[in-house]
PDB file of C-alpha atoms and ligand atoms in Angstrom:
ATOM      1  CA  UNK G  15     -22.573 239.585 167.259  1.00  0.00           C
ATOM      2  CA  UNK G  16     -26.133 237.744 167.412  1.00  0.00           C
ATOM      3  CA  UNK G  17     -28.650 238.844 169.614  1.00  0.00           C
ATOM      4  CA  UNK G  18     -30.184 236.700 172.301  1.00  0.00           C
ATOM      5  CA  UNK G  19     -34.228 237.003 170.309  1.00  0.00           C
ATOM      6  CA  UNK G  20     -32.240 235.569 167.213  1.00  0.00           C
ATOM      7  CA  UNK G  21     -30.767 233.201 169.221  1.00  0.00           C
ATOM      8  CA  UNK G  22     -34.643 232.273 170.899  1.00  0.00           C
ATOM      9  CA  UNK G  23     -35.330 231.685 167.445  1.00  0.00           C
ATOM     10  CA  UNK G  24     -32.723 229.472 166.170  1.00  0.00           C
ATOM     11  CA  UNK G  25     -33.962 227.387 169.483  1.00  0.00           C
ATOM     12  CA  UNK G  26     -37.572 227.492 169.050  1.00  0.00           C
ATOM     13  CA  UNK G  27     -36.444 226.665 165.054  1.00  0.00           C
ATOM     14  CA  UNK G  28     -34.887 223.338 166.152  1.00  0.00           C
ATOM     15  CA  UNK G  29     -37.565 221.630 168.067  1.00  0.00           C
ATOM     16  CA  UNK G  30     -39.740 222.857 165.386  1.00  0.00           C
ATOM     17  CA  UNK G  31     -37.459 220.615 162.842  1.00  0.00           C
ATOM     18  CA  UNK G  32     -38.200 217.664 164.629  1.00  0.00           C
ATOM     19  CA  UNK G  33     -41.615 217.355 162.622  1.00  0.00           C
ATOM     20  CA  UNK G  34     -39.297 217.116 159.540  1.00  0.00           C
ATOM     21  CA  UNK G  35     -37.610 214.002 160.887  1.00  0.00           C
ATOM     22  CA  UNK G  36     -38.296 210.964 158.826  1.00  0.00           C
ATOM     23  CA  UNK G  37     -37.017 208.143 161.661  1.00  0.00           C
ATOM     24  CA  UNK G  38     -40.077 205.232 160.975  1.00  0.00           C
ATOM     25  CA  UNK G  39     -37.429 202.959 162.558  1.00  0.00           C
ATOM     26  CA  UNK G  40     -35.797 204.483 165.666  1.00  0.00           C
ATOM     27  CA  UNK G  41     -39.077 206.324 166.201  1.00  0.00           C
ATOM     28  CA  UNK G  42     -36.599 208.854 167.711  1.00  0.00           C
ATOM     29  CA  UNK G  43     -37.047 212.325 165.590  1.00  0.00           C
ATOM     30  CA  UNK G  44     -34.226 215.026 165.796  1.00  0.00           C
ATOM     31  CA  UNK G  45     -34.619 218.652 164.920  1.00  0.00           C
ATOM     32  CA  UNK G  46     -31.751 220.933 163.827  1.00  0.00           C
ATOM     33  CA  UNK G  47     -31.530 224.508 162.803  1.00  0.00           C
ATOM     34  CA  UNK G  48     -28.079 226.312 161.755  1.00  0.00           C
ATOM     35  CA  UNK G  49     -27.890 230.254 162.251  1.00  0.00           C
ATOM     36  CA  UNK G  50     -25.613 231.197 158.898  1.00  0.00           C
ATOM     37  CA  UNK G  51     -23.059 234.411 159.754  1.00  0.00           C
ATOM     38  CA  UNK G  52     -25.687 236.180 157.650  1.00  0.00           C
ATOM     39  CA  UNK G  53     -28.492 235.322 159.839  1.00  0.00           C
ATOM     40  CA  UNK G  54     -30.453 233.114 157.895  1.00  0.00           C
ATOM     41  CA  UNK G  55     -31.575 229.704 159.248  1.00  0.00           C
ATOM     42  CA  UNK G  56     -31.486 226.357 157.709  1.00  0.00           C
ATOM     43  CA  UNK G  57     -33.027 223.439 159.299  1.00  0.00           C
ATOM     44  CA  UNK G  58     -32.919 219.483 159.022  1.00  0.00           C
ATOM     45  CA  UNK G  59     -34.367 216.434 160.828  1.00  0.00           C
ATOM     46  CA  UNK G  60     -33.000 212.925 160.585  1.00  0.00           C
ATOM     47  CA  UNK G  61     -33.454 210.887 157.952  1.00  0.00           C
ATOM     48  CA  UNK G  62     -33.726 207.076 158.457  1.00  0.00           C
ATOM     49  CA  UNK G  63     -33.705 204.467 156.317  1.00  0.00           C
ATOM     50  CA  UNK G  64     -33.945 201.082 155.670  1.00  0.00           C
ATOM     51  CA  UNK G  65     -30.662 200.250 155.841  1.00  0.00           C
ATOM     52  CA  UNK G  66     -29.887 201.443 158.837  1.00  0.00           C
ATOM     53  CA  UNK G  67     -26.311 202.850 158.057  1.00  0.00           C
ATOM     54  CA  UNK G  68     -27.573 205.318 155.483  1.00  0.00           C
ATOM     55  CA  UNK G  69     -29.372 207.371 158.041  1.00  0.00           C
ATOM     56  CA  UNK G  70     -28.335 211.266 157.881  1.00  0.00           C
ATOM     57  CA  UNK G  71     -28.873 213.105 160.973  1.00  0.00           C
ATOM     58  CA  UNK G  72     -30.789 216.183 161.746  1.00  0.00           C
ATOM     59  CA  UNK G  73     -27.607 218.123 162.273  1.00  0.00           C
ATOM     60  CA  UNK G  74     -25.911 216.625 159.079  1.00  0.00           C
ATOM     61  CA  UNK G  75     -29.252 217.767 156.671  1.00  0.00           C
ATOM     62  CA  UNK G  76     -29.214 220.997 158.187  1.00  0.00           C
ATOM     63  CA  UNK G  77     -25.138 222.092 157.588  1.00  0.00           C
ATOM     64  CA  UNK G  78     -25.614 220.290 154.128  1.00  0.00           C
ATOM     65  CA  UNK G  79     -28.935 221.470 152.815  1.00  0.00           C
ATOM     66  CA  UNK G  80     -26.592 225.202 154.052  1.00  0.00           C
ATOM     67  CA  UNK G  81     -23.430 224.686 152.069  1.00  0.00           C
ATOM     68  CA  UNK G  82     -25.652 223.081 149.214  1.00  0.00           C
ATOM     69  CA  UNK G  83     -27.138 226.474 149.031  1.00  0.00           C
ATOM     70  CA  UNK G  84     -23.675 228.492 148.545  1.00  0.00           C
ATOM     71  CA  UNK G  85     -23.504 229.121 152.420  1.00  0.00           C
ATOM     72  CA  UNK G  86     -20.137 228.070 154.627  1.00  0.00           C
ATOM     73  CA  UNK G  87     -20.200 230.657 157.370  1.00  0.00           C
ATOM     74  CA  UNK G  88     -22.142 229.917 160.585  1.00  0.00           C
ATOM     75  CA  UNK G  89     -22.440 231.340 163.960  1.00  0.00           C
ATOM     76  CA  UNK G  90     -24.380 228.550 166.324  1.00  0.00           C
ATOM     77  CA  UNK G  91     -26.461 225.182 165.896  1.00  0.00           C
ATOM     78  CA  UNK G  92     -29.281 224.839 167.735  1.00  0.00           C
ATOM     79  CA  UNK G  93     -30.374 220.515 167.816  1.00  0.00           C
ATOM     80  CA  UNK G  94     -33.750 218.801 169.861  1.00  0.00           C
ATOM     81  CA  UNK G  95     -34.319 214.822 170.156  1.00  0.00           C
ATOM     82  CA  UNK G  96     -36.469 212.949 171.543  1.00  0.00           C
ATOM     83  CA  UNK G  97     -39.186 209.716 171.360  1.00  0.00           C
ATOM     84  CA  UNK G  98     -41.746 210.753 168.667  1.00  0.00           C
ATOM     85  CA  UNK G  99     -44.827 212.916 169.426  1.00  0.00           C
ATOM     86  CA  UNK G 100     -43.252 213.169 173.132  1.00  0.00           C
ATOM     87  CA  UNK G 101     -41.153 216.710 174.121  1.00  0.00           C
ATOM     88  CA  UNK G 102     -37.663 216.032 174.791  1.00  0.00           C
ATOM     89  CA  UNK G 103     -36.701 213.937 177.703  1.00  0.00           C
ATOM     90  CA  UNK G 104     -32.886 214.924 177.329  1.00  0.00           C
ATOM     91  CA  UNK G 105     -30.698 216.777 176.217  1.00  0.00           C
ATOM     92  CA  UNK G 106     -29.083 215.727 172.589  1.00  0.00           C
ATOM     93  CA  UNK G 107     -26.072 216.176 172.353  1.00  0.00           C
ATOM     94  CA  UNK G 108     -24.213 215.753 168.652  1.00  0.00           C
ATOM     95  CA  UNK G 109     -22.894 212.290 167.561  1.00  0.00           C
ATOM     96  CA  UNK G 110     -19.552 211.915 166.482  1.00  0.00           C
ATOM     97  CA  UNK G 111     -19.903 212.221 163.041  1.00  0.00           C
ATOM     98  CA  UNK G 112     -21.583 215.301 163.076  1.00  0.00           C
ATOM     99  CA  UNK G 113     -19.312 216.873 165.366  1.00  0.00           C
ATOM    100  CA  UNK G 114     -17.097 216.269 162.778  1.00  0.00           C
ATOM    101  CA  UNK G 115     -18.914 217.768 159.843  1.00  0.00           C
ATOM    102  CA  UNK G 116     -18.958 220.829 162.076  1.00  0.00           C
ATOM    103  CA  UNK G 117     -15.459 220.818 162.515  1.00  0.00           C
ATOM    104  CA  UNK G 118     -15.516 221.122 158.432  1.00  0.00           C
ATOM    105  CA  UNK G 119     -16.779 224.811 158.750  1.00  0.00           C
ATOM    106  CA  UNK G 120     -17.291 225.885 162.037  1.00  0.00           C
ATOM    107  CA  UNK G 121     -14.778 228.779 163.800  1.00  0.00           C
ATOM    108  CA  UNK G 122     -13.502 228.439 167.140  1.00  0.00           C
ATOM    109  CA  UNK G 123     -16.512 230.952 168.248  1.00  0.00           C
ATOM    110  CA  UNK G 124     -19.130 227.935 166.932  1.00  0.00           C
ATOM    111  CA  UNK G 125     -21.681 227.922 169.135  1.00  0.00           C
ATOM    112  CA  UNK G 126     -23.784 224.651 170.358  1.00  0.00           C
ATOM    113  CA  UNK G 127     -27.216 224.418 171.478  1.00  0.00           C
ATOM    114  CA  UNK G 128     -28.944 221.490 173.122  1.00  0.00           C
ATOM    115  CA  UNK G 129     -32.564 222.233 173.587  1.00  0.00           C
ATOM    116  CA  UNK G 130     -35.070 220.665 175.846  1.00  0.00           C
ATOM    117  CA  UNK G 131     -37.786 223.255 175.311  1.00  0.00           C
ATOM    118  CA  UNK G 132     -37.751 227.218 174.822  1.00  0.00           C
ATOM    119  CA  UNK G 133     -36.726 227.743 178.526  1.00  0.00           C
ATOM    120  CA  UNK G 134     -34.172 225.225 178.792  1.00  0.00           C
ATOM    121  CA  UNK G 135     -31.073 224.570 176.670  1.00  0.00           C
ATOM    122  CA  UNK G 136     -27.380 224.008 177.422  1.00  0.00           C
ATOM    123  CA  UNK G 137     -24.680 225.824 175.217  1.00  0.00           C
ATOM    124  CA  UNK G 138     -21.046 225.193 174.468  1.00  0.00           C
ATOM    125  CA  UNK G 139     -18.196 225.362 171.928  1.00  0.00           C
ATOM    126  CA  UNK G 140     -17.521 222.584 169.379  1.00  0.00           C
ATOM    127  CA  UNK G 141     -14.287 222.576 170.815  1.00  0.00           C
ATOM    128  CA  UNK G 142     -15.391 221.473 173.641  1.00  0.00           C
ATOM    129  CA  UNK G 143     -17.202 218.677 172.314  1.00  0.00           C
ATOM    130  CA  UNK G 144     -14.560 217.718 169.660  1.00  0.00           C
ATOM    131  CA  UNK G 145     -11.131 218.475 171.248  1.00  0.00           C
ATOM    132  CA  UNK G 146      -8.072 217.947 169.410  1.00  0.00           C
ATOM    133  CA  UNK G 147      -9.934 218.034 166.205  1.00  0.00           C
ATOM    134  CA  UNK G 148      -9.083 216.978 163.040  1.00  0.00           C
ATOM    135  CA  UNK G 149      -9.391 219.954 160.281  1.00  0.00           C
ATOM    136  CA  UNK G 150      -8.239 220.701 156.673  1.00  0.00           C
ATOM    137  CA  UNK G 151      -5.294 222.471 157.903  1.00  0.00           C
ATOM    138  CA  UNK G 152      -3.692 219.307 158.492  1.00  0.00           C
ATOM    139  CA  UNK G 153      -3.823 218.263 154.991  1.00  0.00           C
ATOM    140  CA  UNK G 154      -1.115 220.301 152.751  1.00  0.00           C
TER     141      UNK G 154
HETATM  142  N1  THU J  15     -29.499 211.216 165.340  1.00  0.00           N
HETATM  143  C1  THU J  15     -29.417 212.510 164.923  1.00  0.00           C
HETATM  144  O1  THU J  15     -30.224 212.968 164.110  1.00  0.00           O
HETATM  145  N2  THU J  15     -28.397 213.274 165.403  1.00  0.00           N
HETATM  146  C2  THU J  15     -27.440 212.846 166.268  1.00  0.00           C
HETATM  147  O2  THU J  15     -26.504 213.573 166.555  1.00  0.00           O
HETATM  148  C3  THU J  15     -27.559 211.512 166.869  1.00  0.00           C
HETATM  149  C4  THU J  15     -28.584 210.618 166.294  1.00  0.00           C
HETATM  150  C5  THU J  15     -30.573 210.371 164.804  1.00  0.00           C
HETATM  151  C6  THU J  15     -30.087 209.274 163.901  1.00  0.00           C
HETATM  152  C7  THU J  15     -31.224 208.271 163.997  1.00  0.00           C
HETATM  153  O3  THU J  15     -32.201 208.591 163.031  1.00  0.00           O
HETATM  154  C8  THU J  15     -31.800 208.502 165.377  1.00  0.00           C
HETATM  155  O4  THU J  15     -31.267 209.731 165.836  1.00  0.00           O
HETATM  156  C9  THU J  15     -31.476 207.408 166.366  1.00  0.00           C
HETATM  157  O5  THU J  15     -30.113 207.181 166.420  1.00  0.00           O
END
């Protein structure tokens, strides 16, 4: 179990990420952190670039900058976006792609956070999100 100040933190850690966001193009930045079963944090921003397709998103940096680092176990993601310089309007919720690079190593008890500011957020399961997934178990 996590408690609910580590859980404050992994929030407050992902709208703090946003600085990290290189997006010169979209001008939209996006802040991730990932809470690690040990209880260490990792976070990302998105990455842009000039050709447009080899943009990496916050929550992508974040789970790979964690595995890169000999971690696979994590508890909850915690992800902000919004306009640059301006507090999030919305809430921002995970693209496709990255709910699928969760899939990769989350457990059924992954836990999602969307994250306006540090007093309002919006949690749920990946499953949720990314029903009917498609996992390693299906390859044999
Ligand atoms: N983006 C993310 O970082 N995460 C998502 O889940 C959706 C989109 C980024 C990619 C791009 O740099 C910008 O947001 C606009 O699409």
């Amino acid at each position: 179990m996590v408690d609910e100040r580590k859980l404050e933190e992994l929030r407050y850690a992902a709208l703090q990420a946003r600085e990290m966001a290189y997006a010169p193009y979209s001008h939209y930045t996006v802040g991730a952190a990932l809470l690690t079963k040990n209880g260490k944090i990792y976070q990302g921003g998105n990455i842009e670039n000039a050709s447009y397709g080899a943009t990496n998103c916050a929550e992508r940096t974040a789970v790979f900058k964690a595995v890169s680092d000999g971690c696979r176990e994590f508890y909850a993601i915690a992800i902000a976006g919004g306009m640059e310089d301006c507090k999030p309007v919305d809430y921002a919720w995970p693209c496709g792609i990255c709910r699928q690079v969760m899939q990769e190593f989350a457990g059924e008890e992954f836990r999602i956070f969307v994250v306006k500011s540090e007093n309002e957020y919006r949690e749920c399961l990946l499953k949720e999100l990314l029903p009917y997934g498609f996992g390693g178990e299906s390859i044999q």
